[in-house]
C-alpha positions as a printed NumPy array, in Angstrom:
array([[ 132.039,  -79.513,  198.836],
       [ 129.204,  -82.037,  198.778],
       [ 127.7  ,  -80.762,  195.539],
       [ 128.969,  -83.883,  193.773],
       [ 126.242,  -85.856,  195.587],
       [ 123.747,  -84.271,  193.164],
       [ 125.513,  -85.527,  190.043],
       [ 123.829,  -88.331,  188.034],
       [ 126.591,  -90.742,  189.009],
       [ 126.058,  -90.19 ,  192.709],
       [ 122.295,  -90.2  ,  192.322],
       [ 122.639,  -93.733,  190.971],
       [ 124.923,  -94.762,  193.845],
       [ 122.609,  -93.253,  196.461],
       [ 119.478,  -94.85 ,  195.022],
       [ 121.206,  -98.233,  194.933],
       [ 122.276,  -97.882,  198.6  ],
       [ 118.824,  -96.722,  199.709],
       [ 117.231,  -99.744,  198.022],
       [ 119.884, -102.334,  198.896],
       [ 120.017, -101.737,  202.664],
       [ 116.278, -102.227,  203.407],
       [ 116.21 , -105.203,  201.037],
       [ 119.119, -106.877,  202.858],
       [ 117.548, -106.16 ,  206.256],
       [ 114.221, -107.58 ,  205.062],
       [ 115.82 , -110.746,  203.686],
       [ 117.917, -111.218,  206.824],
       [ 114.857, -110.786,  209.038],
       [ 112.902, -113.242,  206.893],
       [ 115.626, -115.883,  207.136],
       [ 115.81 , -115.31 ,  210.903],
       [ 112.046, -115.774,  211.206],
       [ 112.327, -119.075,  209.33 ],
       [ 115.022, -120.258,  211.74 ],
       [ 112.937, -119.186,  214.734],
       [ 109.953, -121.01 ,  213.226],
       [ 111.982, -124.211,  212.965],
       [ 113.136, -123.795,  216.577],
       [ 109.51 , -123.408,  217.642],
       [ 108.47 , -126.441,  215.587],
       [ 111.294, -128.451,  217.155],
       [ 110.24 , -127.397,  220.661],
       [ 106.594, -128.209,  219.918],
       [ 107.52 , -131.596,  218.408],
       [ 109.628, -132.445,  221.467],
       [ 106.815, -131.49 ,  223.848],
       [ 104.312, -133.419,  221.755],
       [ 106.519, -136.522,  221.703],
       [ 106.679, -136.409,  225.514],
       [ 102.92 , -136.071,  225.889],
       [ 102.21 , -138.646,  223.178],
       [ 103.82 , -141.396,  225.262],
       [ 101.25 , -140.965,  228.035],
       [  98.075, -140.018,  226.183],
       [  95.401, -142.587,  225.421],
       [  95.592, -144.203,  221.989],
       [  92.939, -143.091,  219.526],
       [  91.424, -144.995,  216.578],
       [  93.643, -144.906,  213.51 ],
       [  91.061, -143.466,  211.121],
       [  90.396, -140.495,  213.402],
       [  94.038, -139.383,  213.128],
       [  94.36 , -139.448,  209.348],
       [  95.755, -137.922,  207.223],
       [  99.098, -137.609,  208.974],
       [ 100.382, -134.073,  209.492],
       [ 102.544, -132.23 ,  212.013],
       [  99.751, -132.275,  214.576],
       [  99.091, -136.02 ,  214.357],
       [ 102.556, -137.418,  213.593],
       [ 103.832, -139.31 ,  216.622],
       [ 100.406, -139.557,  218.271],
       [  99.404, -142.925,  219.706],
       [  96.83 , -144.812,  217.65 ],
       [  95.232, -148.228,  217.751],
       [  94.069, -150.514,  214.954],
       [  92.779, -154.066,  214.692],
       [  93.153, -156.659,  211.968],
       [  95.133, -159.658,  210.771],
       [  98.826, -159.652,  209.97 ],
       [  99.75 , -160.478,  206.393],
       [ 102.885, -160.063,  204.297],
       [ 106.127, -159.323,  206.118],
       [ 109.034, -157.261,  204.786],
       [ 112.422, -156.167,  206.075],
       [ 113.769, -152.619,  206.022],
       [ 117.592, -152.817,  205.971],
       [ 120.163, -150.208,  206.934],
       [ 118.391, -148.772,  209.99 ],
       [ 120.311, -147.669,  213.079],
       [ 119.168, -147.859,  216.677],
       [ 121.257, -146.975,  219.738],
       [ 124.283, -146.494,  217.486],
       [ 124.052, -149.988,  215.979],
       [ 123.161, -150.998,  212.441],
       [ 120.277, -153.338,  211.858],
       [ 116.881, -153.626,  210.203],
       [ 113.188, -153.104,  210.862],
       [ 110.67 , -155.913,  210.754],
       [ 107.682, -154.513,  208.871],
       [ 104.394, -156.422,  208.728],
       [ 101.213, -155.425,  206.911],
       [  98.105, -155.355,  209.101],
       [  94.928, -155.95 ,  207.107],
       [  92.135, -153.985,  208.769],
       [  88.371, -154.288,  208.442],
       [  88.44 , -151.335,  206.037],
       [  90.078, -153.584,  203.455],
       [  93.308, -151.577,  203.535],
       [  96.669, -152.633,  204.94 ],
       [  98.594, -150.678,  207.549],
       [ 102.405, -151.03 ,  207.591],
       [ 103.405, -151.863,  211.172],
       [ 107.03 , -151.811,  212.374],
       [ 106.964, -154.591,  214.946],
       [ 110.567, -153.982,  216.037],
       [ 114.253, -153.722,  215.203],
       [ 116.968, -156.368,  215.061],
       [ 120.752, -155.891,  214.785],
       [ 122.887, -157.089,  211.896],
       [ 122.177, -157.781,  208.255],
       [ 118.577, -158.098,  207.152],
       [ 117.743, -161.811,  207.178],
       [ 114.217, -163.253,  206.984],
       [ 115.343, -166.151,  209.19 ],
       [ 116.034, -163.733,  212.052],
       [ 112.653, -162.017,  211.854],
       [ 110.001, -163.51 ,  214.171],
       [ 106.766, -164.532,  212.493],
       [ 103.798, -162.275,  213.247],
       [ 101.067, -163.432,  215.648],
       [  98.227, -165.391,  214.058],
       [  94.582, -164.445,  214.264],
       [  93.09 , -161.056,  214.949],
       [  95.343, -158.627,  216.775],
       [  95.053, -155.094,  218.07 ],
       [  98.153, -152.941,  217.702],
       [  99.018, -149.749,  219.551],
       [ 101.825, -147.449,  218.559],
       [ 102.984, -144.105,  217.219],
       [ 101.539, -142.869,  213.945],
       [ 104.123, -141.893,  211.32 ],
       [ 103.963, -140.254,  207.89 ],
       [ 105.205, -142.08 ,  204.814],
       [ 108.966, -141.79 ,  204.518],
       [ 110.889, -140.087,  201.75 ],
       [ 114.544, -140.804,  200.853],
       [ 116.925, -138.691,  202.906],
       [ 114.652, -138.293,  205.93 ],
       [ 115.851, -139.798,  209.226],
       [ 118.38 , -142.045,  207.554],
       [ 115.991, -143.368,  204.906],
       [ 117.983, -144.753,  202.004],
       [ 117.189, -144.526,  198.313],
       [ 119.003, -147.65 ,  197.204],
       [ 117.403, -149.893,  194.632],
       [ 117.943, -153.51 ,  193.668],
       [ 117.173, -154.871,  197.131],
       [ 116.508, -158.592,  197.555],
       [ 112.92 , -159.806,  197.436],
       [ 111.094, -159.136,  200.666],
       [ 112.939, -155.906,  201.437],
       [ 112.126, -152.223,  201.022],
       [ 114.276, -149.132,  201.505],
       [ 111.49 , -146.786,  202.603],
       [ 108.254, -147.25 ,  204.514],
       [ 105.783, -145.51 ,  202.244],
       [ 102.773, -146.382,  200.173],
       [ 104.706, -145.364,  197.036],
       [ 107.488, -147.857,  197.816],
       [ 105.227, -150.676,  198.973],
       [ 102.557, -150.487,  196.295],
       [ 104.587, -152.707,  193.956],
       [ 105.572, -155.16 ,  196.702],
       [ 102.211, -156.044,  198.245],
       [  98.813, -156.748,  196.721],
       [  96.859, -154.749,  199.319],
       [  95.548, -151.208,  199.203],
       [  97.668, -149.243,  201.635],
       [  97.265, -146.49 ,  204.174],
       [  99.464, -143.486,  203.473],
       [ 100.931, -143.879,  206.97 ],
       [ 102.579, -146.452,  209.196],
       [ 102.805, -147.314,  212.882],
       [ 105.718, -148.257,  215.108],
       [ 104.621, -150.377,  218.068],
       [ 104.93 , -149.11 ,  221.625],
       [ 106.258, -152.529,  222.636],
       [ 108.159, -154.618,  220.135],
       [ 107.223, -158.244,  219.486],
       [ 109.226, -161.351,  220.32 ],
       [ 112.574, -160.091,  221.594],
       [ 112.932, -157.212,  219.154],
       [ 113.603, -153.62 ,  220.195],
       [ 110.861, -151.042,  219.799],
       [ 111.551, -148.347,  217.19 ],
       [ 111.01 , -144.837,  218.605],
       [ 108.791, -142.442,  216.711],
       [ 110.459, -139.82 ,  214.546],
       [ 109.642, -136.122,  214.581],
       [ 107.678, -134.933,  211.549],
       [ 109.699, -133.693,  208.592],
       [ 110.741, -130.053,  208.813],
       [ 110.469, -129.746,  212.61 ],
       [ 114.03 , -130.588,  213.582],
       [ 117.108, -128.415,  214.047],
       [ 118.691, -129.928,  210.952],
       [ 121.072, -128.575,  208.324],
       [ 118.309, -126.567,  206.656],
       [ 117.536, -124.791,  209.927],
       [ 121.148, -123.719,  210.406],
       [ 121.35 , -122.744,  206.751],
       [ 118.571, -120.241,  207.467],
       [ 120.634, -118.897,  210.367],
       [ 123.72 , -118.667,  208.135],
       [ 121.776, -116.816,  205.429],
       [ 120.562, -114.381,  208.108],
       [ 124.15 , -113.459,  208.931],
       [ 125.079, -113.168,  205.253],
       [ 122.277, -110.7  ,  204.496],
       [ 123.129, -108.471,  207.475],
       [ 126.828, -108.592,  206.608],
       [ 126.013, -107.578,  203.04 ],
       [ 123.943, -104.633,  204.34 ],
       [ 126.931, -103.529,  206.412],
       [ 129.217, -103.952,  203.397],
       [ 126.976, -101.675,  201.299],
       [ 127.175,  -98.97 ,  203.982],
       [ 130.937,  -99.426,  204.271],
       [ 131.469,  -99.108,  200.516],
       [ 129.265,  -95.985,  200.351],
       [ 131.349,  -94.245,  203.021],
       [ 134.541,  -95.377,  201.317],
       [ 133.44 ,  -93.924,  197.977],
       [ 132.351,  -90.725,  199.737],
       [ 135.75 ,  -90.367,  201.412],
       [ 137.558,  -90.975,  198.109],
       [ 135.426,  -88.37 ,  196.394],
       [ 136.098,  -85.82 ,  199.148],
       [ 139.816,  -86.504,  198.905],
       [ 139.639,  -86.019,  195.142],
       [ 137.757,  -82.732,  195.539],
       [ 140.35 ,  -81.5  ,  198.073],
       [ 143.256,  -82.454,  195.799],
       [ 141.545,  -80.758,  192.866],
       [ 141.121,  -77.566,  194.914],
       [ 144.848,  -77.622,  195.695],
       [ 145.713,  -78.133,  192.031],
       [ 147.108,  -81.597,  192.614],
       [ 144.876,  -83.262,  190.003],
       [ 145.551,  -83.058,  186.235],
       [ 142.914,  -81.153,  184.245],
       [ 141.69 ,  -84.229,  182.364],
       [ 140.996,  -86.07 ,  185.632],
       [ 139.45 ,  -82.957,  187.177],
       [ 136.77 ,  -82.951,  184.501],
       [ 135.905,  -86.613,  184.975],
       [ 136.84 ,  -87.651,  188.508],
       [ 136.915,  -91.403,  188.924],
       [ 137.996,  -92.468,  192.4  ],
       [ 140.33 ,  -95.428,  192.455],
       [ 139.354,  -98.636,  194.273]])
């Protein structure tokens, strides 16, 4: 009764099933491992953020370049404040406002973008406190250059003079004359009545949409593997029913020679 499984048609079906199922299981497992990796990164970033608040600040240059292991770590740098910019469209505690960003010229000859604090409302240079004069030493959380779409970073252009959408060397290079660090710092304690801006987790370590997309793809691959098995059994049952009907003489001769099960 099962001799039809040795026909070329069924050989093709069987080979497809035998290849498709392990492939789907592999892809589903891979997507699940990516989701688990993001969960682990999120847990590690959360634990690091907690420990970073209490650990001693280290010299800026010793923590560069910024990566997942150094993002959010407390650093210290000394220099003189220079040009000041505003970063509009930033939320804090559910309110819209702007960052006050000031360039700190260090002894290395490069400038470090420093977020001195956050203020509510529309970005207005008159609201932003002037930076302290003379040499200062800043302490805060080290952050990687921003890219549009990360942590609410906008990509809008045509901003008024003295404003920038993203805190990154690529965005600031045309706004300031200084050579820039490819990093920035948000102060532990904000200056002059402003609110301190908390450090952000490094990109790719949060339980964001991409993480849950990986989880969704995991389910899709396993469902597809189950669908392949289901369709194979359905075709097998149809073929058996056809063979039984043919044995009882219930199938016309032309169909008996070329059985094609209906969907």
